[in-house]
CSV table of C-alpha atoms in Angstrom, one decimal:
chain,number,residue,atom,x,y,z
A,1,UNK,CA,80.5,141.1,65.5
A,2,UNK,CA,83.1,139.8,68.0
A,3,UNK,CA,83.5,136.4,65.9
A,4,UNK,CA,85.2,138.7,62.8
A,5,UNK,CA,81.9,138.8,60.8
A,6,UNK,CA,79.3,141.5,60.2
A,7,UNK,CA,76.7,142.9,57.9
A,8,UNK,CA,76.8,146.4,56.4
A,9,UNK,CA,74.4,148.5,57.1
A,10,UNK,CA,72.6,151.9,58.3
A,11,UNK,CA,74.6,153.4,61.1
A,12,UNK,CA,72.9,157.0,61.2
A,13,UNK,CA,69.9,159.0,59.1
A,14,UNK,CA,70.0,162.2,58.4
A,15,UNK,CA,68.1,164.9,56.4
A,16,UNK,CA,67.4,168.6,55.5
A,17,UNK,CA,64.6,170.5,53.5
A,18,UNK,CA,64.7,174.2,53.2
A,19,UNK,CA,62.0,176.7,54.8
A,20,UNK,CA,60.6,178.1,51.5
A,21,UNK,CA,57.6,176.2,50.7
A,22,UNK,CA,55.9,176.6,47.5
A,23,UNK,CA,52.5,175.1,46.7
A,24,UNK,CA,50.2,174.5,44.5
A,25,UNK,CA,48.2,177.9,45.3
A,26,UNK,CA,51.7,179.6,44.7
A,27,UNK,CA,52.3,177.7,41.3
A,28,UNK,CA,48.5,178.9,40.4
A,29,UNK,CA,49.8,182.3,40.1
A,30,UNK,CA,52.0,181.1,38.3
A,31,UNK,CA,51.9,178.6,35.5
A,32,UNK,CA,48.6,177.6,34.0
A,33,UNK,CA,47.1,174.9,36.5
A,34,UNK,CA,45.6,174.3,39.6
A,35,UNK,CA,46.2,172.6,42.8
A,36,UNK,CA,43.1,170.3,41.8
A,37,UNK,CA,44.7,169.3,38.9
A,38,UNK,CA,48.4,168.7,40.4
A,39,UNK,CA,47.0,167.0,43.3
A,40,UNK,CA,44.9,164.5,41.3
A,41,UNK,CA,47.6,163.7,38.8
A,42,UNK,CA,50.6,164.0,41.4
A,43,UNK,CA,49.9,163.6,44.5
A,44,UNK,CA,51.8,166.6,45.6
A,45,UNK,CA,50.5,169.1,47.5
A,46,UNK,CA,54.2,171.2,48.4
A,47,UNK,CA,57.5,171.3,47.7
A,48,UNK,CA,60.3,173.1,49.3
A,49,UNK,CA,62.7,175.5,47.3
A,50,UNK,CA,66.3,176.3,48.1
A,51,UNK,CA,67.0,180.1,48.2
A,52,UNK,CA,68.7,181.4,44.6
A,53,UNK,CA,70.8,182.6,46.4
A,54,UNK,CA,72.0,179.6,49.0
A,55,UNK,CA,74.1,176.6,47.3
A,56,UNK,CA,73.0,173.1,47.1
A,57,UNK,CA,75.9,171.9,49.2
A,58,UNK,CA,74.8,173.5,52.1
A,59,UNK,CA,71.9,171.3,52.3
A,60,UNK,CA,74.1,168.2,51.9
A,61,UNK,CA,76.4,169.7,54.6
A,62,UNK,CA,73.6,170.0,57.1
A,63,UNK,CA,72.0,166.2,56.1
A,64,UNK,CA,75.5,165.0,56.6
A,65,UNK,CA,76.0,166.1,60.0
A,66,UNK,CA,72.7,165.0,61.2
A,67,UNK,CA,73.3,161.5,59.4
A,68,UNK,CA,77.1,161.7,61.8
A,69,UNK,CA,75.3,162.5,64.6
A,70,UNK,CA,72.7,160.0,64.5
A,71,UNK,CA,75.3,157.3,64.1
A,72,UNK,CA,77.5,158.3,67.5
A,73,UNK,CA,80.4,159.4,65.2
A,74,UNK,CA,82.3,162.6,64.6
A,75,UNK,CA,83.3,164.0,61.2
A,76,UNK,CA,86.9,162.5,61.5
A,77,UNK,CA,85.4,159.2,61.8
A,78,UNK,CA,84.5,159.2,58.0
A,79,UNK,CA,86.8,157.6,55.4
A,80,UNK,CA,84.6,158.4,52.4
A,81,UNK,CA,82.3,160.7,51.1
A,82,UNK,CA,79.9,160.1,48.1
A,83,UNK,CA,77.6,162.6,47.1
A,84,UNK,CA,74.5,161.7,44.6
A,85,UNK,CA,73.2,164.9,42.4
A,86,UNK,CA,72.0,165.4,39.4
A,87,UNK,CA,72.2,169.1,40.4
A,88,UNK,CA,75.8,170.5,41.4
A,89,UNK,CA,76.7,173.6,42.0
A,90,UNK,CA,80.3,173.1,40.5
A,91,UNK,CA,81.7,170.7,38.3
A,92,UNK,CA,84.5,170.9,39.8
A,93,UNK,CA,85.3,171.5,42.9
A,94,UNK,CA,82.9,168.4,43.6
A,95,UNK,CA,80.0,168.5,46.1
A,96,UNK,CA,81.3,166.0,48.1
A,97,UNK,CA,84.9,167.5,48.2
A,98,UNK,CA,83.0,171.2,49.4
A,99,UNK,CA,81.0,169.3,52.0
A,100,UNK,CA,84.0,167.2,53.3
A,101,UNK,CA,85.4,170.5,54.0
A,102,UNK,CA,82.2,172.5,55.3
A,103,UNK,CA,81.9,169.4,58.0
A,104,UNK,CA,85.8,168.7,58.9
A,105,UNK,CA,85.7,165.1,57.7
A,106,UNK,CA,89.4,165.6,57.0
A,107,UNK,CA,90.3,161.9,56.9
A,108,UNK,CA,87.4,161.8,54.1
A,109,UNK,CA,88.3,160.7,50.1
A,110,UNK,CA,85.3,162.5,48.3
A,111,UNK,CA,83.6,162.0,44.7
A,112,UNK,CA,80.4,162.5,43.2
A,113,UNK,CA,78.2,160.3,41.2
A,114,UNK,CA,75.2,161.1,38.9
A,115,UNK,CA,72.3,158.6,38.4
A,116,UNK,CA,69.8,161.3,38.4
A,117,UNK,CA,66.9,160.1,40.8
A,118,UNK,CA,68.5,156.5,41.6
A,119,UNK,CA,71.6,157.9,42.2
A,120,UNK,CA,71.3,156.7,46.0
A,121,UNK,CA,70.5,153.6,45.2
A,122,UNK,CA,73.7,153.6,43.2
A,123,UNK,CA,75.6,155.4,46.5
A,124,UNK,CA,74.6,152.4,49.1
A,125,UNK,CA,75.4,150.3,46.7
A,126,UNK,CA,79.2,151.4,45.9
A,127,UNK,CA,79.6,152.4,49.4
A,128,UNK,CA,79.1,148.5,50.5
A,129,UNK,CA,81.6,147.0,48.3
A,130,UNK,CA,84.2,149.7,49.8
A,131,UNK,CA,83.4,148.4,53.4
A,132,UNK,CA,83.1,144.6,52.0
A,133,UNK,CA,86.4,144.2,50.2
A,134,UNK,CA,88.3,146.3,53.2
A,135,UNK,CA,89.4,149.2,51.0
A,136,UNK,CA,92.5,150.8,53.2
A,137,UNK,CA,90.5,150.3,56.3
A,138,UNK,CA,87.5,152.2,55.4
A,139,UNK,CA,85.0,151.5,58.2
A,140,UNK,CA,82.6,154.6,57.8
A,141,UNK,CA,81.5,156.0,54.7
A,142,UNK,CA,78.8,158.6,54.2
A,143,UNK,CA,76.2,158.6,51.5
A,144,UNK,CA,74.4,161.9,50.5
A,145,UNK,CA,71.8,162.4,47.8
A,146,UNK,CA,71.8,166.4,47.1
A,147,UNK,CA,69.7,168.4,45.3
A,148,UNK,CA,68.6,172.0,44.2
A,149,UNK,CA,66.1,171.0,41.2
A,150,UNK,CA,64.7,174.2,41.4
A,151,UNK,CA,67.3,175.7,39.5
A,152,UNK,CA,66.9,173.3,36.9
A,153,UNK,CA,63.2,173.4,36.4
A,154,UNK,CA,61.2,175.9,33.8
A,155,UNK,CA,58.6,177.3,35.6
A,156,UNK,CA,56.8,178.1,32.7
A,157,UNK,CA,56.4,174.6,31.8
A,158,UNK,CA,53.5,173.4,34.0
A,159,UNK,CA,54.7,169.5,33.2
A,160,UNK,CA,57.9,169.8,34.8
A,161,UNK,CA,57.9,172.5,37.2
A,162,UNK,CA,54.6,170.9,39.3
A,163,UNK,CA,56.4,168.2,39.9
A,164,UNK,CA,60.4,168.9,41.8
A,165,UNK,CA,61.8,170.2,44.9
A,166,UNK,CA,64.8,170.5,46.8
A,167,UNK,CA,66.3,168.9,49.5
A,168,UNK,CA,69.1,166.7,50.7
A,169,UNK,CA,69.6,163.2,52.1
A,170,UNK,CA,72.3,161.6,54.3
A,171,UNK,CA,73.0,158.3,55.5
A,172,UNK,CA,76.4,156.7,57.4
A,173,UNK,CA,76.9,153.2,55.7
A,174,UNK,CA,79.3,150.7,58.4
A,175,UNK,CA,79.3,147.3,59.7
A,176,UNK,CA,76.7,145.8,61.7
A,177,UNK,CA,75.5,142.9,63.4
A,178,UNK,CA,76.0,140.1,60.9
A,179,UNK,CA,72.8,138.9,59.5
A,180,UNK,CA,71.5,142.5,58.9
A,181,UNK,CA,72.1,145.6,56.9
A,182,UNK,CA,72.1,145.5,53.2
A,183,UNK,CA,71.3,141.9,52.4
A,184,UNK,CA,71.5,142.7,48.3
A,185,UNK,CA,71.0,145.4,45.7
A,186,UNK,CA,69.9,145.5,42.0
A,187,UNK,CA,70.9,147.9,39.6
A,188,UNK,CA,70.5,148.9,35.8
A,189,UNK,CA,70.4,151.2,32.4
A,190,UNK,CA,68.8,151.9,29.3
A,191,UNK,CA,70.7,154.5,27.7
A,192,UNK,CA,68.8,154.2,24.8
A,193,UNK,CA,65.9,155.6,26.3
A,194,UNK,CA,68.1,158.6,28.0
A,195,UNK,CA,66.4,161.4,25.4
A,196,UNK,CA,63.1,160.9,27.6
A,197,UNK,CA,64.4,162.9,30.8
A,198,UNK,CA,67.4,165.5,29.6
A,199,UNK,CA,69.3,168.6,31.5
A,200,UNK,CA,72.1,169.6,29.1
A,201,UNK,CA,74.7,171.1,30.1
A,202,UNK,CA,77.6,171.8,27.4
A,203,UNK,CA,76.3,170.2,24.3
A,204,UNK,CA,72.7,171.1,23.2
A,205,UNK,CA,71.5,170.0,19.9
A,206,UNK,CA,69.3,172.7,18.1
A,207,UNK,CA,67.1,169.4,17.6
A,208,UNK,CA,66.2,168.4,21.1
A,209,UNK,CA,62.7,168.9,22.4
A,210,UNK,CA,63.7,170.4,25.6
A,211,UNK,CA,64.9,173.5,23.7
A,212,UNK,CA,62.0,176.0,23.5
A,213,UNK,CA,62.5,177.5,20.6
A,214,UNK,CA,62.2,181.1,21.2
A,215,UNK,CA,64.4,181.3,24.3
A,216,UNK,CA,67.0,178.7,24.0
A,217,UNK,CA,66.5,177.6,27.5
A,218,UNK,CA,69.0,175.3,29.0
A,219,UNK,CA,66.3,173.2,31.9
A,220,UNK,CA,64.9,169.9,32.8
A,221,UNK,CA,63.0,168.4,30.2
A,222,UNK,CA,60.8,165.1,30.4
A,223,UNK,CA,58.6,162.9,28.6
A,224,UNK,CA,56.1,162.0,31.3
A,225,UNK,CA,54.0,159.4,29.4
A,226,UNK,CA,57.4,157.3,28.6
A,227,UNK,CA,58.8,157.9,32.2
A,228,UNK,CA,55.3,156.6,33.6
A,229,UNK,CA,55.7,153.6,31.7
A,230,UNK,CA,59.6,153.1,32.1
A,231,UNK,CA,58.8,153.6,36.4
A,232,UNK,CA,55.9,151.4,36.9
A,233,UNK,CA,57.5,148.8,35.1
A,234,UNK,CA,61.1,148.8,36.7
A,235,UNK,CA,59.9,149.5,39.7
A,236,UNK,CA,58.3,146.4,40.2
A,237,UNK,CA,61.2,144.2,38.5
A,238,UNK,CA,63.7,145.7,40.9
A,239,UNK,CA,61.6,144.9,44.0
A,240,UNK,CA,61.1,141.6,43.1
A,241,UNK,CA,64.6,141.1,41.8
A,242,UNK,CA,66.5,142.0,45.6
A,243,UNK,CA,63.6,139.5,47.2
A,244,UNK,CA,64.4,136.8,44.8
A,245,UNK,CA,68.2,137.0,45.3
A,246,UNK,CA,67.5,136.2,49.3
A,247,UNK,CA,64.7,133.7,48.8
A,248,UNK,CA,62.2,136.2,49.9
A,249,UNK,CA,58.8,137.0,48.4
A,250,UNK,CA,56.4,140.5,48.9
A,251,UNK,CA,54.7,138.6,51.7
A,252,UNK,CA,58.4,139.3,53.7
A,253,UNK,CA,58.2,143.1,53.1
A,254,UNK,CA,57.6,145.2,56.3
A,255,UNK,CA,58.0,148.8,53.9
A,256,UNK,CA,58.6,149.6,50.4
A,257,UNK,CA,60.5,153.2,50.4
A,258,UNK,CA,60.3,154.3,46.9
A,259,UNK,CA,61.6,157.3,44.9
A,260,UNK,CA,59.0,159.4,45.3
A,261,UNK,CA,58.5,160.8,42.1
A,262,UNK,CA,54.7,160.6,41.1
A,263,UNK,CA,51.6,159.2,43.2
A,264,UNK,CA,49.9,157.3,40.3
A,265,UNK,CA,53.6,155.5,39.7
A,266,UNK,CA,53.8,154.4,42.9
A,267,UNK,CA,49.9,153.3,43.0
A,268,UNK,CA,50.8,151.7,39.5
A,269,UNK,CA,53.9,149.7,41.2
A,270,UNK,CA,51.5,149.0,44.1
A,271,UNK,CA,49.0,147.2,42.2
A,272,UNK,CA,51.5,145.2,40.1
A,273,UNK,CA,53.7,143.6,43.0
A,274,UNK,CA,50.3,143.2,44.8
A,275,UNK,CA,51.2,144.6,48.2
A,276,UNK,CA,49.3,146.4,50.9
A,277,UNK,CA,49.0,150.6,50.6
A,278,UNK,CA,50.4,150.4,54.1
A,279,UNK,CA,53.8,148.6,53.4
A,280,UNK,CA,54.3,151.8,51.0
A,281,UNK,CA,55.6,155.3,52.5
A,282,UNK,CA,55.4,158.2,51.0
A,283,UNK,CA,56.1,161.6,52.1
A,284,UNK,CA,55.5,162.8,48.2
A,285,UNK,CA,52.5,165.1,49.5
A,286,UNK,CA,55.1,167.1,51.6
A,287,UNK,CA,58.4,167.4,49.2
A,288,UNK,CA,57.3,166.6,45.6
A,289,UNK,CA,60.1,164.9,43.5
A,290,UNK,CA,63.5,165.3,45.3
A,291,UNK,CA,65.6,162.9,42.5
A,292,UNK,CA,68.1,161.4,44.7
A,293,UNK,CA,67.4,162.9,48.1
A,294,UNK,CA,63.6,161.7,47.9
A,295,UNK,CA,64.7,158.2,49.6
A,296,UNK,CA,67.3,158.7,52.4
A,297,UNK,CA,64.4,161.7,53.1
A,298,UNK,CA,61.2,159.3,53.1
A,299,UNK,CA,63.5,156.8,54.6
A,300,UNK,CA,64.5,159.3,57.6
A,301,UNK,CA,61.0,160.1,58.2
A,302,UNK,CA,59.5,156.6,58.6
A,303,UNK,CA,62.1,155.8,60.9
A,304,UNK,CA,61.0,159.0,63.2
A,305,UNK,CA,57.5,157.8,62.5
A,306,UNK,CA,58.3,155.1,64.3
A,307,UNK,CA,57.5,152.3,61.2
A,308,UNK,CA,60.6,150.6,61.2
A,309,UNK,CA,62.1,148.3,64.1
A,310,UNK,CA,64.7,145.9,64.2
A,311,UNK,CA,64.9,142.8,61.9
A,312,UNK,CA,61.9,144.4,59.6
A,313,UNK,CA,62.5,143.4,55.6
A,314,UNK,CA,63.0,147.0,54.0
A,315,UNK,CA,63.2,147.5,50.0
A,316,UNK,CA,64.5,151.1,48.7
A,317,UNK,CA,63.4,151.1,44.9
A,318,UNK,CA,64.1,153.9,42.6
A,319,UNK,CA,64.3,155.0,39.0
A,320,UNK,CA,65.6,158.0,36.9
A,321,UNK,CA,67.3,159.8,34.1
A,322,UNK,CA,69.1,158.0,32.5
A,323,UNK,CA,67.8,155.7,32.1
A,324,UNK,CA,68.7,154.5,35.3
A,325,UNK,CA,67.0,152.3,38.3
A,326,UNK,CA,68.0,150.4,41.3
A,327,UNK,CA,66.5,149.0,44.8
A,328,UNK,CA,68.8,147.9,48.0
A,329,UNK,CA,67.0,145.0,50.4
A,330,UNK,CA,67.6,146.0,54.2
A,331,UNK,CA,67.2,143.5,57.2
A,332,UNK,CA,67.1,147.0,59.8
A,333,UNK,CA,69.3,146.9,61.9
A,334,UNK,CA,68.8,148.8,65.0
């Protein structure tokens, strides 16, 4: 980088789960199911749940600082903080704010973003054009996805509760060697088809599905069969959307890390872009559906699993309420 130019890119991973695991044998006494019947149409096996009585941000706090220290940095290198979740714990103050302060990133500007499960891809993506365009000298910015969807999720509803967990992502977003680090990203909406994943918060209408009738409930609600379609779909024409900008076809792939949301999507977006099973991590099994932590998670685990190296062709690809989706090409870095 000595010639003024540089690439941005991955400085430092980070990640936390919480002990608590529940599984499928716990959900059994549950909910009307079976860990046969989750693991076949799934994939999961476990998720882990966040105390009721432990904040999200904490999570995020300790994913942050494993994300700084991973990089070399301290706290008071970081110029900006953006927190994905779908899940706060406050409007207001923000997550980001009450994490900048938990970690002493003093020098840190701090605002969160919702784009459900793609928020992250969403994060990278705004946190690049900060470093790009030279935004008041920002050199460091930290990305976290954060979330506590067990608080959200109705476990009396065996089509949503199988399905999330909780856990927090971080990554440190900076320059690197030119020629590496995000090379592009996609990203996109359908509002109109928003209705099929819902978590209301003020408004409700007495008409939405997600309302059961005889408790009012205020929880995650989803239309599976219309997600299934809406993931398989995007998540192939987001892949091969970052690979076309750089000239690139599946063939130049080293690993796919994708939102890990449901094993038969991801087998579904495996079969249409026509790629090895291989190229594909997953940690699914282990966490369930973590919205916007899932990647920087799976991401920080294939890295410790020693699956990435140096100049390797990475797509992140994800998809979510919304409806949202998005995928960020990586030439790795270090």
């Amino acid at each position: 980088m000595s010639n003024g130019k540089f690439g941005i890119g991955i400085l430092g991973l980070g990640t936390y789960v919480p002990d608590k695991v529940l599984s499928n044998y716990d959900l059994e006494k549950m909910v009307d199911t079976s860990d046969e019947w989750i693991s076949k149409r799934t994939g999961i096996s476990e998720r882990r749940i966040l105390d009721k009585d432990i904040p999200a941000f904490e999570m995020g706090a300790i994913a942050a600082k494993r994300a700084i220290e991973d990089a070399g940095l301290t706290a008071e290198d970081i110029d900006l903080i953006i927190v994905a979740t779908e899940t706060p714990d406050y409007l207001t103050p923000s997550s980001s704010c009450t994490i900048q302060n938990i970690i002493g990133a003093k020098r840190a500007a701090a605002f969160d973003m919702n784009a459900a499960c793609s928020g992250f891809m969403y994060g990278i993506t705004v946190a690049k054009q900060f470093l790009e365009n030279g935004f008041c000298g920002y050199k460091n910015i930290l990305v976290i996805g954060c979330e506590a969807l067990s608080k959200a999720v109705d476990y009396e509803d065996r089509a949503t509760c199988i399905l999330f967990g909780d856990g927090a992502g971080a990554m440190v977003i900076g320059k690197v060697e030119e020629g590496y680090g995000i090379l592009t990203s996609h990203l996109g909406a359908d509002g109109g088809e928003g209705h099929n994943i819902t978590l209301p918060c003020f408004t409700m209408k007495e008409e939405d599905k997600n309302i059961r009738e005889h408790d009012n409930k205020r929880v995650l609600w989803m239309n599976g069969s219309e997600v299934f379609k809406f993931a398989v779909r995007v998540m192939e024409k987001s892949t091969l959307k970052v690979l076309e900008d750089k000239n690139l076809t599946i063939d130049d792939v080293s690993l796919i890390v994708p939102h890990q949301a449901n094993i038969r999507i991801i087998e579904g977006a495996i079969k249409r872009l026509n790629i090895k099973r291989e190229k594909v991590f997953s940690n699914l099994h282990k966490y369930g559906n973590t919205s916007s932590a899932s990647i920087p998670i799976a991401l920080d685990e294939a890295v410790k699993e020693g699956m990435v190296k140096k100049g390797d062709n990475i797509v992140m690809v994800g998809f979510g309420g919304g409806l949202t989706w998005g995928a960020v090409l990586i030439k790795w870095s270090k």
